[in-house]
Coordinates of N, CA and C in Angstrom, one line a residue:
M30 N 110.3 105.3 124.7 CA 109.3 104.3 124.5 C 107.9 104.9 124.4
K31 N 107.6 105.9 125.2 CA 106.3 106.6 125.2 C 106.1 107.2 123.8
K32 N 107.1 107.8 123.3 CA 107.0 108.4 121.9 C 106.7 107.4 120.9
V33 N 107.3 106.2 121.0 CA 107.1 105.2 120.0 C 105.6 104.7 120.0
I34 N 105.1 104.5 121.3 CA 103.7 104.1 121.4 C 102.8 105.1 120.9
I35 N 103.0 106.4 121.2 CA 102.2 107.5 120.7 C 102.2 107.6 119.2
S36 N 103.4 107.5 118.6 CA 103.4 107.6 117.1 C 102.8 106.4 116.5
T37 N 102.9 105.2 117.1 CA 102.3 104.0 116.5 C 100.8 104.2 116.6
L38 N 100.2 104.6 117.7 CA 98.8 104.9 117.9 C 98.3 105.9 116.9
F39 N 99.0 107.0 116.7 CA 98.6 108.0 115.8 C 98.6 107.5 114.4
A40 N 99.6 106.7 114.0 CA 99.6 106.1 112.6 C 98.4 105.2 112.4
S41 N 98.1 104.4 113.4 CA 97.0 103.5 113.3 C 95.7 104.3 113.1
L42 N 95.5 105.3 114.0 CA 94.2 106.1 113.9 C 94.2 106.8 112.5
Y43 N 95.3 107.3 112.1 CA 95.3 108.0 110.8 C 94.9 107.2 109.6
F44 N 95.5 106.0 109.5 CA 95.1 105.1 108.4 C 93.7 104.5 108.6
S45 N 93.3 104.3 109.8 CA 91.9 103.8 110.0 C 90.9 104.9 109.6
A46 N 91.2 106.1 109.8 CA 90.4 107.2 109.4 C 90.3 107.3 107.9
Q47 N 91.5 107.2 107.3 CA 91.6 107.2 105.8 C 90.7 106.1 105.2
L48 N 90.8 104.9 105.7 CA 90.0 103.8 105.2 C 88.5 104.0 105.4
A49 N 88.2 104.5 106.6 CA 86.8 104.8 106.8 C 86.2 105.8 105.9
G50 N 87.1 106.8 105.6 CA 86.6 107.9 104.6 C 86.4 107.4 103.2
A51 N 87.1 106.3 102.9 CA 87.0 105.7 101.5 C 85.7 104.9 101.4
G52 N 84.9 104.7 102.5 CA 83.7 103.9 102.4 C 83.6 103.0 103.5
E53 N 82.4 102.5 103.8 CA 82.2 101.6 104.9 C 82.9 100.2 104.6
L54 N 83.6 99.7 105.6 CA 84.2 98.4 105.4 C 83.2 97.3 105.5
S55 N 83.4 96.2 104.7 CA 82.6 95.0 104.9 C 82.8 94.4 106.2
A56 N 81.9 93.5 106.6 CA 82.0 92.9 107.9 C 83.3 92.1 108.1
D57 N 83.8 91.4 107.0 CA 85.0 90.7 107.1 C 86.2 91.7 107.3
L58 N 86.2 92.8 106.5 CA 87.3 93.7 106.6 C 87.3 94.5 108.0
K59 N 86.1 94.7 108.5 CA 85.9 95.4 109.8 C 86.5 94.4 110.9
A60 N 86.2 93.1 110.8 CA 86.8 92.2 111.7 C 88.3 92.2 111.6
G61 N 88.8 92.2 110.3 CA 90.2 92.3 110.1 C 90.9 93.5 110.7
Q62 N 90.2 94.6 110.6 CA 90.7 95.9 111.1 C 90.8 95.8 112.7
D63 N 89.8 95.2 113.3 CA 89.8 95.1 114.8 C 90.9 94.2 115.2
L64 N 91.1 93.1 114.5 CA 92.2 92.2 114.9 C 93.6 92.8 114.6
Y65 N 93.7 93.6 113.5 CA 94.9 94.3 113.1 C 95.3 95.2 114.3
N66 N 94.3 96.0 114.7 CA 94.6 97.0 115.8 C 95.0 96.3 117.1
Q67 N 94.6 95.1 117.3 CA 95.0 94.4 118.5 C 96.4 93.7 118.4
L68 N 96.6 93.2 117.2 CA 97.8 92.2 117.1 C 98.9 92.7 116.1
C69 N 98.6 93.5 115.1 CA 99.6 93.8 114.1 C 100.1 95.2 114.1
V70 N 99.4 96.1 114.7 CA 99.6 97.6 114.6 C 101.0 98.0 115.1
N71 N 101.6 97.3 116.1 CA 102.9 97.7 116.6 C 104.0 97.7 115.6
C72 N 103.9 96.7 114.7 CA 105.0 96.6 113.6 C 104.5 97.2 112.3
H73 N 103.3 96.9 111.9 CA 102.8 97.3 110.6 C 102.4 98.8 110.4
A74 N 102.3 99.5 111.5 CA 102.0 100.9 111.4 C 103.2 101.7 111.1
T75 N 104.4 101.3 111.5 CA 105.6 102.0 111.4 C 106.7 101.3 110.6
G76 N 106.5 100.0 110.2 CA 107.5 99.3 109.5 C 108.6 98.7 110.3
V77 N 108.3 98.3 111.5 CA 109.4 97.7 112.3 C 110.0 96.5 111.7
D78 N 111.3 96.4 111.6 CA 112.0 95.3 111.0 C 111.5 94.9 109.6
G79 N 111.2 96.0 108.8 CA 110.8 95.7 107.5 C 109.4 95.3 107.2
A80 N 108.5 95.3 108.3 CA 107.1 94.9 108.1 C 106.5 95.9 107.1
P81 N 105.7 95.4 106.1 CA 105.0 96.3 105.2 C 104.0 97.2 105.9
R82 N 104.1 98.5 105.7 CA 103.3 99.4 106.5 C 101.9 99.5 105.9
L83 N 100.9 99.6 106.8 CA 99.5 99.8 106.4 C 99.4 101.0 105.6
G84 N 98.7 100.9 104.4 CA 98.5 102.1 103.6 C 99.7 102.5 102.7
N85 N 100.8 101.8 102.8 CA 102.0 102.2 102.0 C 102.1 101.3 100.7
K86 N 101.7 101.9 99.6 CA 101.7 101.1 98.4 C 103.0 100.5 98.0
D87 N 104.1 101.3 98.2 CA 105.4 100.8 97.8 C 105.8 99.5 98.6
D88 N 105.4 99.5 99.9 CA 105.7 98.3 100.7 C 104.9 97.1 100.2
W89 N 103.8 97.3 99.7 CA 102.9 96.2 99.4 C 102.8 95.8 97.9
K90 N 103.4 96.6 97.1 CA 103.3 96.4 95.6 C 103.6 94.9 95.2
E91 N 104.8 94.4 95.6 CA 105.2 93.1 95.3 C 104.3 92.1 96.0
R92 N 103.9 92.4 97.2 CA 103.1 91.4 98.0 C 101.7 91.3 97.4
L93 N 101.2 92.4 96.9 CA 99.9 92.2 96.3 C 99.9 91.3 95.1
R94 N 101.0 91.2 94.4 CA 101.2 90.3 93.2 C 101.2 88.9 93.7
M95 N 101.6 88.6 94.9 CA 101.6 87.2 95.4 C 100.3 86.7 95.8
G96 N 99.3 87.6 96.1 CA 98.0 87.2 96.4 C 97.8 86.7 97.8
E97 N 96.5 86.7 98.2 CA 96.2 86.4 99.6 C 96.7 85.0 100.1
D98 N 96.6 84.0 99.2 CA 96.9 82.6 99.6 C 98.4 82.5 100.0
T99 N 99.3 83.1 99.2 CA 100.7 83.1 99.4 C 101.0 83.9 100.7
L100 N 100.4 85.1 100.9 CA 100.6 85.9 102.0 C 100.2 85.1 103.3
Y101 N 99.1 84.4 103.2 CA 98.6 83.6 104.3 C 99.6 82.6 104.7
E102 N 100.1 81.9 103.7 CA 101.2 80.8 103.9 C 102.4 81.5 104.6
A103 N 102.7 82.7 104.2 CA 103.9 83.4 104.8 C 103.7 83.7 106.2
V104 N 102.5 84.2 106.5 CA 102.1 84.6 107.9 C 102.2 83.3 108.8
I105 N 101.7 82.2 108.3 CA 101.7 81.0 109.1 C 103.1 80.6 109.4
E106 N 104.0 80.7 108.5 CA 105.4 80.3 108.7 C 106.1 81.4 109.5
G107 N 105.8 82.6 109.3 CA 106.5 83.7 109.9 C 107.6 84.3 109.0
P108 N 107.3 85.3 108.2 CA 108.3 85.8 107.2 C 109.3 86.7 107.9
N109 N 110.6 86.6 107.5 CA 111.6 87.5 107.9 C 111.7 87.6 109.5
H110 N 111.5 88.7 110.0 CA 111.6 88.9 111.5 C 110.3 88.6 112.3
M111 N 109.3 88.2 111.5 CA 108.0 88.0 112.2 C 107.9 86.6 112.7
Y112 N 107.4 86.4 113.9 CA 107.1 85.0 114.4 C 105.9 84.5 113.6
S113 N 105.8 83.2 113.7 CA 104.6 82.5 113.1 C 103.3 83.2 113.6
K114 N 102.5 83.5 112.7 CA 101.2 84.2 113.0 C 101.4 85.5 113.8
G115 N 102.5 86.1 113.6 CA 102.8 87.3 114.4 C 102.8 87.1 115.9
N116 N 103.1 85.8 116.3 CA 103.2 85.5 117.7 C 101.8 85.6 118.4
S117 N 100.8 85.5 117.6 CA 99.4 85.6 118.2 C 98.9 84.3 118.5
P118 N 97.9 84.2 119.4 CA 97.3 82.9 119.7 C 96.2 82.4 118.8
I119 N 95.9 83.2 117.8 CA 94.8 82.9 116.9 C 95.1 81.6 116.1
E120 N 94.0 80.8 116.1 CA 94.1 79.5 115.3 C 93.2 79.6 114.1
S121 N 92.3 80.5 114.1 CA 91.3 80.5 113.0 C 91.9 81.0 111.7
E122 N 91.8 80.2 110.6 CA 92.3 80.7 109.3 C 91.5 81.9 108.8
G123 N 90.2 81.9 109.1 CA 89.4 83.0 108.7 C 89.8 84.3 109.3
Q124 N 90.2 84.3 110.6 CA 90.6 85.5 111.3 C 92.0 86.0 110.7
I125 N 92.9 85.1 110.5 CA 94.2 85.5 109.9 C 94.0 86.1 108.5
R126 N 93.2 85.4 107.7 CA 92.9 86.0 106.4 C 92.2 87.3 106.4
S127 N 91.4 87.5 107.4 CA 90.7 88.8 107.5 C 91.7 90.0 107.8
M128 N 92.7 89.7 108.6 CA 93.8 90.7 108.8 C 94.6 91.0 107.6
I129 N 94.9 89.9 106.9 CA 95.7 90.1 105.6 C 94.8 90.9 104.6
A130 N 93.6 90.5 104.5 CA 92.7 91.2 103.5 C 92.5 92.7 103.9
Y131 N 92.5 93.0 105.2 CA 92.3 94.4 105.6 C 93.6 95.2 105.3
M132 N 94.8 94.6 105.5 CA 96.0 95.3 105.1 C 96.1 95.4 103.6
M133 N 95.8 94.4 102.9 CA 95.8 94.5 101.4 C 94.8 95.6 100.9
H134 N 93.6 95.7 101.6 CA 92.6 96.7 101.2 C 93.1 98.1 101.5
S135 N 94.0 98.2 102.4 CA 94.5 99.6 102.7 C 95.4 100.2 101.6
V136 N 95.8 99.3 100.7 CA 96.6 99.8 99.6 C 96.0 99.6 98.2
T137 N 94.8 99.1 98.2 CA 94.1 98.7 97.0 C 93.2 99.9 96.4
D138 N 93.5 100.2 95.2 CA 92.7 101.2 94.5 C 92.5 100.7 93.0
D139 N 92.0 101.5 92.1 CA 91.8 101.1 90.8 C 93.1 100.6 90.1
E140 N 94.2 101.2 90.4 CA 95.5 100.9 89.8 C 96.1 99.6 90.4
T141 N 96.2 99.6 91.8 CA 96.9 98.5 92.4 C 96.1 97.2 92.4
S142 N 94.7 97.3 92.3 CA 93.9 96.1 92.2 C 94.3 95.2 91.0
K143 N 94.9 95.8 90.0 CA 95.3 95.1 88.8 C 96.5 94.2 89.1
L144 N 97.2 94.5 90.2 CA 98.4 93.7 90.6 C 98.0 92.4 91.4
I145 N 96.9 92.4 92.0 CA 96.6 91.3 93.0 C 96.6 89.9 92.3
N146 N 97.4 89.1 92.9 CA 97.5 87.7 92.5 C 97.9 87.5 91.0
T147 N 98.8 88.4 90.6 CA 99.2 88.3 89.2 C 100.6 87.5 89.0
A148 N 101.2 87.2 90.1 CA 102.5 86.5 90.1 C 102.3 85.1 89.6
T149 N 103.3 84.5 88.9 CA 103.2 83.1 88.4 C 103.4 82.2 89.6
D150 N 103.1 80.9 89.4 CA 103.3 79.9 90.4 C 104.8 79.9 90.9
E151 N 105.7 80.0 89.9 CA 107.1 79.9 90.2 C 107.5 81.2 91.0
E152 N 107.0 82.3 90.7 CA 107.3 83.5 91.5 C 106.8 83.4 92.9
K153 N 105.6 82.8 93.1 CA 105.1 82.6 94.4 C 105.9 81.6 95.2
A154 N 106.3 80.5 94.5 CA 107.2 79.5 95.2 C 108.5 80.2 95.6
R155 N 109.1 81.0 94.7 CA 110.3 81.6 95.0 C 110.2 82.6 96.1
H156 N 109.1 83.3 96.2 CA 108.8 84.2 97.3 C 108.9 83.5 98.6
M157 N 108.3 82.3 98.7 CA 108.4 81.5 99.9 C 109.8 81.0 100.2
R158 N 110.5 80.6 99.1 CA 111.8 80.1 99.3 C 112.7 81.2 99.9
L159 N 112.6 82.4 99.4 CA 113.4 83.5 99.9 C 113.1 83.9 101.3
L160 N 111.8 83.8 101.7 CA 111.5 84.0 103.1 C 112.1 83.0 104.0
R161 N 112.0 81.7 103.6 CA 112.7 80.7 104.4 C 114.2 80.8 104.4
G162 N 114.7 81.2 103.2 CA 116.1 81.3 103.1 C 116.7 82.4 104.0
Y163 N 115.9 83.5 104.0 CA 116.3 84.6 104.9 C 116.4 84.2 106.4
K164 N 115.3 83.5 106.8 CA 115.2 83.1 108.2 C 116.4 82.2 108.6
N165 N 116.8 81.3 107.7 CA 117.9 80.4 107.9 C 119.2 81.2 107.8
Y166 N 119.3 82.1 106.9 CA 120.5 83.0 106.8 C 120.7 83.7 108.1
D167 N 119.7 84.2 108.7 CA 119.8 85.0 109.9 C 120.3 84.1 111.0
L168 N 120.1 82.8 110.9 CA 120.6 81.9 112.0 C 122.0 81.4 111.7
V169 N 122.3 81.2 110.5 CA 123.6 80.5 110.1 C 124.7 81.4 109.5
C170 N 124.3 82.3 108.6 CA 125.2 83.0 107.8 C 125.5 84.4 108.2
F171 N 124.6 85.0 109.0 CA 124.6 86.4 109.3 C 125.9 86.9 109.8
N172 N 126.5 86.2 110.7 CA 127.8 86.7 111.4 C 128.9 87.0 110.4
C173 N 129.0 86.2 109.4 CA 130.1 86.4 108.4 C 129.7 87.2 107.2
H174 N 128.5 86.9 106.6 CA 128.1 87.5 105.4 C 127.5 88.9 105.5
N175 N 127.2 89.3 106.7 CA 126.7 90.7 106.9 C 127.9 91.7 107.2
S176 N 129.1 91.1 107.3 CA 130.2 92.0 107.7 C 131.5 91.7 106.9
S177 N 131.4 90.8 106.0 CA 132.6 90.3 105.2 C 133.7 89.7 106.1
E178 N 133.2 89.0 107.1 CA 134.2 88.3 108.1 C 135.0 87.3 107.3
E179 N 136.3 87.3 107.5 CA 137.2 86.3 106.9 C 137.0 86.2 105.4
G180 N 136.7 87.3 104.7 CA 136.6 87.4 103.3 C 135.2 86.9 102.7
A181 N 134.3 86.6 103.6 CA 132.9 86.2 103.1 C 132.3 87.3 102.3
P182 N 131.8 87.0 101.1 CA 131.1 88.1 100.3 C 129.9 88.6 101.0
Q183 N 129.8 89.9 101.2 CA 128.7 90.5 101.9 C 127.5 90.6 101.1
V184 N 126.3 90.3 101.8 CA 125.0 90.5 101.1 C 124.9 91.9 100.6
G185 N 124.3 92.0 99.4 CA 124.0 93.4 98.9 C 125.2 94.1 98.3
K186 N 126.3 93.4 98.2 CA 127.5 94.1 97.6 C 128.1 93.2 96.5
P187 N 127.6 93.5 95.2 CA 128.0 92.7 94.1 C 129.5 92.7 93.9
E188 N 130.2 93.8 94.2 CA 131.6 93.9 94.0 C 132.4 92.8 94.8
E189 N 131.8 92.4 96.0 CA 132.5 91.4 96.8 C 132.2 90.0 96.3
W190 N 131.2 89.8 95.5 CA 130.8 88.5 95.0 C 131.6 88.2 93.7
G191 N 131.9 89.3 92.9 CA 132.7 89.1 91.7 C 132.0 88.0 90.8
S192 N 132.9 87.1 90.3 CA 132.4 86.1 89.4 C 131.6 85.0 90.1
R193 N 131.6 85.0 91.4 CA 130.9 84.0 92.2 C 129.4 84.1 92.0
K194 N 128.9 85.3 91.8 CA 127.5 85.5 91.6 C 127.0 84.9 90.3
D195 N 127.9 84.6 89.4 CA 127.5 84.0 88.1 C 127.6 82.4 88.1
L196 N 128.0 81.9 89.2 CA 128.1 80.4 89.3 C 126.8 79.7 89.4
G197 N 125.8 80.5 90.0 CA 124.5 79.9 90.1 C 124.3 79.3 91.5
V198 N 123.0 79.0 91.8 CA 122.6 78.5 93.2 C 123.2 77.2 93.4
D199 N 123.2 76.3 92.5 CA 123.6 74.9 92.7 C 125.1 74.8 93.1
K200 N 125.9 75.4 92.3 CA 127.4 75.4 92.5 C 127.8 76.1 93.8
L201 N 127.1 77.2 94.1 CA 127.4 77.9 95.3 C 127.0 77.1 96.5
T202 N 125.8 76.4 96.4 CA 125.4 75.5 97.5 C 126.4 74.4 97.7
D203 N 126.9 73.8 96.7 CA 127.9 72.8 96.8 C 129.1 73.3 97.6
S204 N 129.5 74.6 97.4 CA 130.6 75.2 98.1 C 130.3 75.3 99.6
V205 N 129.1 75.6 99.9 CA 128.7 75.7 101.3 C 128.7 74.4 102.0
I206 N 128.2 73.4 101.3 CA 128.1 72.0 101.9 C 129.5 71.4 102.1
N207 N 130.4 71.7 101.1 CA 131.7 71.1 101.2 C 132.7 72.0 101.9
G208 N 132.3 73.2 102.2 CA 133.2 74.1 102.9 C 134.2 74.8 101.9
K209 N 134.5 76.1 102.1 CA 135.3 76.8 101.2 C 136.0 77.9 101.9
G210 N 137.3 78.1 101.6 CA 138.1 79.1 102.3 C 138.1 79.0 103.8
H211 N 137.7 80.0 104.5 CA 137.6 80.0 105.9 C 136.2 79.4 106.4
M212 N 135.4 79.1 105.5 CA 134.0 78.6 105.9 C 134.1 77.1 106.2
F213 N 133.5 76.7 107.3 CA 133.5 75.3 107.7 C 132.5 74.6 106.7
I214 N 132.6 73.2 106.7 CA 131.6 72.4 106.0 C 130.2 72.7 106.5
R215 N 129.3 72.9 105.6 CA 127.9 73.2 106.0 C 127.8 74.4 106.9
A216 N 128.8 75.3 106.7 CA 128.8 76.6 107.5 C 128.9 76.3 109.0
G217 N 129.4 75.1 109.3 CA 129.7 74.8 110.7 C 128.5 74.3 111.5
T218 N 127.4 73.9 110.7 CA 126.2 73.3 111.4 C 125.7 72.2 110.6
A219 N 125.2 71.2 111.2 CA 124.6 70.0 110.5 C 123.1 69.9 110.7
N220 N 122.5 71.0 111.1 CA 121.1 71.0 111.4 C 120.2 71.3 110.2
F221 N 120.8 71.5 109.0 CA 120.0 72.0 107.9 C 120.2 71.0 106.7
S222 N 119.1 70.9 105.9 CA 119.1 70.1 104.7 C 119.8 70.8 103.5
E223 N 120.1 70.0 102.5 CA 120.6 70.7 101.3 C 119.7 71.7 100.7
A224 N 118.4 71.4 100.8 CA 117.4 72.4 100.3 C 117.4 73.7 101.2
D225 N 117.7 73.5 102.5 CA 117.8 74.7 103.3 C 119.0 75.6 102.9
Y226 N 120.1 74.9 102.7 CA 121.3 75.7 102.3 C 121.1 76.4 100.9
K227 N 120.4 75.7 100.1 CA 120.1 76.2 98.7 C 119.3 77.5 98.9
G228 N 118.3 77.5 99.8 CA 117.5 78.6 100.1 C 118.3 79.8 100.7
M229 N 119.3 79.5 101.5 CA 120.2 80.6 102.0 C 121.0 81.2 100.9
V230 N 121.5 80.4 100.0 CA 122.3 80.9 98.9 C 121.4 81.7 98.0
E231 N 120.2 81.2 97.7 CA 119.3 81.9 96.8 C 118.9 83.3 97.4
Y232 N 118.7 83.3 98.8 CA 118.4 84.6 99.4 C 119.6 85.6 99.2
M233 N 120.8 85.1 99.5 CA 122.0 86.0 99.4 C 122.1 86.6 97.9
L234 N 121.9 85.7 97.0 CA 122.0 86.2 95.6 C 120.8 87.2 95.3
S235 N 119.7 87.0 95.9 CA 118.6 87.9 95.6 C 118.9 89.3 96.1
T236 N 119.7 89.5 97.1 CA 120.1 90.8 97.6 C 120.9 91.6 96.5
L237 N 121.6 90.8 95.7 CA 122.3 91.5 94.6 C 121.4 91.9 93.5
E238 N 120.3 91.0 93.2 CA 119.3 91.3 92.2 C 118.6 92.6 92.6
R239 N 118.2 92.7 93.8 CA 117.4 93.9 94.3 C 118.2 95.2 94.1
L240 N 119.5 95.1 94.4 CA 120.4 96.2 94.3 C 120.5 96.7 92.8
Q241 N 120.6 95.7 92.0 CA 120.7 96.0 90.5 C 119.5 96.6 90.0
S242 N 118.3 96.1 90.4 CA 117.1 96.6 89.8 C 116.8 98.0 90.4
S243 N 117.2 98.3 91.6 CA 117.0 99.6 92.1 C 117.8 100.7 91.4
K244 N 118.9 100.3 90.7 CA 119.7 101.2 90.0 C 119.2 101.5 88.5
Q245 N 118.3 100.6 88.1 CA 117.8 100.7 86.7 C 116.7 101.8 86.6

């Protein structure tokens, strides 16, 4: 545990020094840096549970395209394994945005600045659907679809999905709602809407897309 704390602190100081060397931060970015060091550093310095790392352009490339407004919306809801607002007590929109702006600034240069807020409205909407879909997947689908339990097609494995991946979100969602094979109706829970199930399916299919694009 002590090693983790030390490495996290070192990473934070390292990137803070890098940013300082690149020029003085504006007042808003300095405020964001201070809040980041209080509230975000434990996960974002080292990438805990997939958190985009401060200063890592690969982690932030797609997020930069989404723009600050979409990232703010994601932080409020709590993306992936992150609690809403990072489980912080902050209520101020300005303070939350300052932390986001500071982290975006850590990966922004002449090249990456061209990416900021370039995603289409549909891409931004889909980004949010996938975040919600993942959170619900983690609650409902994880036990079977992460391990091929009872023949459930595993996320990230196109060979297990076969022709099912070509059926599309709507037809696969119908299968979830009506039950299929060893899967209960609505995956054994009645706590979610049709839109929620559609988001879970869309997330699972997206894991196949990412695998395919990584091979290209």
